PDB file of C-alpha atoms and ligand atoms in Angstrom:
ATOM      1  CA  MET Y   1      11.349  -4.403  21.875  1.00  0.00           C
ATOM      2  CA  PRO Y   2       8.527  -2.076  23.379  1.00  0.00           C
ATOM      3  CA  TYR Y   3       8.793  -0.480  27.035  1.00  0.00           C
ATOM      4  CA  CYS Y   4       6.388  -0.190  30.007  1.00  0.00           C
ATOM      5  CA  THR Y   5       4.624   3.318  30.055  1.00  0.00           C
ATOM      6  CA  ASN Y   6       4.334   3.446  33.478  1.00  0.00           C
ATOM      7  CA  CYS Y   7       8.238   2.902  34.678  1.00  0.00           C
ATOM      8  CA  GLY Y   8      10.490   2.593  31.169  1.00  0.00           C
ATOM      9  CA  PHE Y   9      10.824  -1.873  32.108  1.00  0.00           C
ATOM     10  CA  GLU Y  10      11.281  -3.570  28.870  1.00  0.00           C
ATOM     11  CA  ILE Y  11       8.189  -5.954  28.023  1.00  0.00           C
ATOM     12  CA  PRO Y  12       8.980  -9.074  25.943  1.00  0.00           C
ATOM     13  CA  SER Y  13       6.437  -8.658  22.968  1.00  0.00           C
ATOM     14  CA  GLY Y  14       3.038 -10.202  23.004  1.00  0.00           C
ATOM     15  CA  THR Y  15       2.634  -8.915  26.767  1.00  0.00           C
ATOM     16  CA  SER Y  16      -0.039  -6.936  27.729  1.00  0.00           C
ATOM     17  CA  PHE Y  17       1.383  -6.523  31.537  1.00  0.00           C
ATOM     18  CA  CYS Y  18       4.736  -4.957  32.754  1.00  0.00           C
ATOM     19  CA  PRO Y  19       6.314  -7.923  34.302  1.00  0.00           C
ATOM     20  CA  SER Y  20       8.153  -5.079  36.971  1.00  0.00           C
ATOM     21  CA  CYS Y  21       5.254  -3.074  37.997  1.00  0.00           C
ATOM     22  CA  GLY Y  22       2.186  -4.991  36.517  1.00  0.00           C
ATOM     23  CA  SER Y  23       0.707  -2.037  34.642  1.00  0.00           C
ATOM     24  CA  ASP Y  24      -1.287  -2.572  31.579  1.00  0.00           C
ATOM     25  CA  GLN Y  25       0.289  -1.955  28.055  1.00  0.00           C
ATOM     26  CA  VAL Y  26      -2.677  -1.460  26.183  1.00  0.00           C
ATOM     27  CA  THR Y  27      -1.753   2.043  25.338  1.00  0.00           C
ATOM     28  CA  VAL Y  28       1.449   0.748  23.299  1.00  0.00           C
ATOM     29  CA  PRO Y  29       0.952   2.068  19.384  1.00  0.00           C
ATOM     30  CA  VAL Y  30      -0.880  -1.014  17.691  1.00  0.00           C
ATOM     31  CA  PHE Y  31       1.070   0.579  14.169  1.00  0.00           C
ATOM     32  CA  GLU Y  32       4.748  -0.317  16.216  1.00  0.00           C
ATOM     33  CA  ALA Y  33       3.566  -4.179  16.898  1.00  0.00           C
ATOM     34  CA  ARG Y  34       2.470  -4.420  13.461  1.00  0.00           C
ATOM     35  CA  GLY Y  35       5.520  -3.521  12.078  1.00  0.00           C
ATOM     36  CA  SER Y  36       6.163  -1.126   9.069  1.00  0.00           C
ATOM     37  CA  PRO Y  37       3.777  -1.512   6.038  1.00  0.00           C
ATOM     38  CA  SER Y  38       4.536  -4.324   3.041  1.00  0.00           C
ATOM     39  CA  VAL Y  39       5.995  -2.063   0.153  1.00  0.00           C
ATOM     40  CA  LEU Y  40       4.855  -4.934  -2.167  1.00  0.00           C
ATOM     41  CA  PRO Y  41       1.948  -1.963  -3.064  1.00  0.00           C
ATOM     42  CA  LEU Y  42       4.229   0.626  -3.749  1.00  0.00           C
ATOM     43  CA  ILE Y  43       6.132  -1.592  -5.816  1.00  0.00           C
ATOM     44  CA  LEU Y  44       2.776  -2.798  -8.029  1.00  0.00           C
ATOM     45  CA  GLY Y  45       1.522   0.404  -8.097  1.00  0.00           C
ATOM     46  CA  ILE Y  46       5.381   1.822  -9.683  1.00  0.00           C
ATOM     47  CA  LEU Y  47       5.151  -1.190 -12.114  1.00  0.00           C
ATOM     48  CA  GLY Y  48       1.459  -0.495 -12.837  1.00  0.00           C
ATOM     49  CA  ILE Y  49       2.220   2.698 -14.086  1.00  0.00           C
ATOM     50  CA  ILE Y  50       5.306   1.981 -16.175  1.00  0.00           C
ATOM     51  CA  ALA Y  51       3.441  -1.318 -17.710  1.00  0.00           C
ATOM     52  CA  GLY Y  52       0.153   0.717 -18.418  1.00  0.00           C
ATOM     53  CA  ILE Y  53       2.034   3.020 -20.908  1.00  0.00           C
ATOM     54  CA  PHE Y  54       3.031   0.072 -22.796  1.00  0.00           C
ATOM     55  CA  VAL Y  55      -0.078  -2.567 -21.536  1.00  0.00           C
ATOM     56  CA  PRO Y  56      -2.805  -0.816 -20.047  1.00  0.00           C
ATOM     57  CA  LEU Y  57      -4.832  -3.771 -19.250  1.00  0.00           C
ATOM     58  CA  PHE Y  58      -1.531  -5.318 -17.423  1.00  0.00           C
ATOM     59  CA  GLY Y  59      -1.215  -2.054 -15.276  1.00  0.00           C
ATOM     60  CA  ILE Y  60      -4.724  -1.635 -14.492  1.00  0.00           C
ATOM     61  CA  ILE Y  61      -4.461  -5.605 -13.160  1.00  0.00           C
ATOM     62  CA  LEU Y  62      -1.466  -4.419 -11.305  1.00  0.00           C
ATOM     63  CA  GLY Y  63      -2.872  -1.674  -9.574  1.00  0.00           C
ATOM     64  CA  ILE Y  64      -5.893  -3.383  -8.575  1.00  0.00           C
ATOM     65  CA  ILE Y  65      -3.856  -5.999  -6.797  1.00  0.00           C
ATOM     66  CA  GLY Y  66      -1.690  -3.392  -5.652  1.00  0.00           C
ATOM     67  CA  ALA Y  67      -4.650  -0.998  -4.270  1.00  0.00           C
ATOM     68  CA  ALA Y  68      -6.136  -4.327  -2.678  1.00  0.00           C
ATOM     69  CA  ILE Y  69      -3.091  -5.367  -0.817  1.00  0.00           C
ATOM     70  CA  ALA Y  70      -2.396  -1.702   0.173  1.00  0.00           C
ATOM     71  CA  HIS Y  71      -6.416  -1.258   1.246  1.00  0.00           C
ATOM     72  CA  LYS Y  72      -5.886  -4.147   3.979  1.00  0.00           C
ATOM     73  CA  ASP Y  73      -2.877  -2.762   5.529  1.00  0.00           C
ATOM     74  CA  LYS Y  74      -4.202  -0.171   7.772  1.00  0.00           C
ATOM     75  CA  ASN Y  75      -0.972   1.613   8.216  1.00  0.00           C
ATOM     76  CA  LYS Y  76      -0.523   4.927   7.793  1.00  0.00           C
ATOM     77  CA  ARG Y  77       2.056   5.340   4.923  1.00  0.00           C
ATOM     78  CA  SER Y  78      -0.123   2.283   2.652  1.00  0.00           C
ATOM     79  CA  ASN Y  79      -2.109   5.221   1.871  1.00  0.00           C
ATOM     80  CA  THR Y  80       0.340   6.657   0.097  1.00  0.00           C
ATOM     81  CA  TYR Y  81       0.995   3.246  -1.448  1.00  0.00           C
ATOM     82  CA  LEU Y  82      -2.744   2.687  -2.265  1.00  0.00           C
ATOM     83  CA  GLY Y  83      -2.518   6.436  -3.941  1.00  0.00           C
ATOM     84  CA  VAL Y  84       0.188   5.268  -6.530  1.00  0.00           C
ATOM     85  CA  CYS Y  85      -1.978   2.051  -7.243  1.00  0.00           C
ATOM     86  CA  ILE Y  86      -4.934   4.332  -7.934  1.00  0.00           C
ATOM     87  CA  LEU Y  87      -2.526   6.281 -10.069  1.00  0.00           C
ATOM     88  CA  ALA Y  88      -1.557   3.122 -11.649  1.00  0.00           C
ATOM     89  CA  ILE Y  89      -4.956   2.411 -12.806  1.00  0.00           C
ATOM     90  CA  PHE Y  90      -5.745   5.842 -14.000  1.00  0.00           C
ATOM     91  CA  VAL Y  91      -2.610   5.905 -15.856  1.00  0.00           C
ATOM     92  CA  SER Y  92      -3.430   2.722 -17.700  1.00  0.00           C
ATOM     93  CA  LEU Y  93      -6.981   4.223 -18.333  1.00  0.00           C
ATOM     94  CA  ALA Y  94      -5.466   7.093 -19.674  1.00  0.00           C
ATOM     95  CA  VAL Y  95      -3.332   5.166 -22.362  1.00  0.00           C
ATOM     96  CA  TRP Y  96      -5.976   2.843 -23.154  1.00  0.00           C
ATOM     97  CA  ALA Y  97      -8.252   5.691 -24.026  1.00  0.00           C
ATOM     98  CA  LEU Y  98      -5.572   7.830 -25.639  1.00  0.00           C
ATOM     99  CA  ASN Y  99      -4.642   4.297 -27.793  1.00  0.00           C
ATOM    100  CA  PHE Y 100      -7.984   4.150 -28.480  1.00  0.00           C
ATOM    101  CA  VAL Y 101      -8.609   7.580 -30.108  1.00  0.00           C
ATOM    102  CA  PHE Y 102      -5.209   6.936 -31.886  1.00  0.00           C
ATOM    103  CA  LEU Y 103      -6.747   3.662 -33.807  1.00  0.00           C
ATOM    104  CA  MET Y 104     -10.213   5.204 -34.436  1.00  0.00           C
ATOM    105  CA  SER Y 105      -8.504   8.683 -35.993  1.00  0.00           C
ATOM    106  CA  LEU Y 106      -5.929   5.983 -37.834  1.00  0.00           C
ATOM    107  CA  LEU Y 107      -9.367   4.280 -38.532  1.00  0.00           C
ATOM    108  CA  ALA Y 108     -11.094   7.023 -39.926  1.00  0.00           C
ATOM    109  CA  VAL Y 109      -8.232   8.440 -42.416  1.00  0.00           C
TER     110      VAL Y 109
HETATM  111 ZN1  LIG A   1       5.772  -1.111  34.416  1.00  0.00          ZN
END
């Protein structure tokens, strides 16, 4: 529950004016009202990294979905989650490239 920036009176959520002193509450942090960010991108990112080691295509898909969700969420912590998802995509691509090189070397022998 937010408090009035002017008098400290408890303001019901969704109210833009203090019921006690009538002061405008537009300065109340927007992030608090939105709540904590979804941890789904973080979970998808971690799963993407793990999946990417075994099935690179699956890791890339998970990473992209996670990054898209994290991108929509304008919370500060989502940037970290977005980073994890991008890392998942990179790990998957790296494993994919390594697998390709490995297969090519097998065929070359
Ligand atoms: Zn007030």
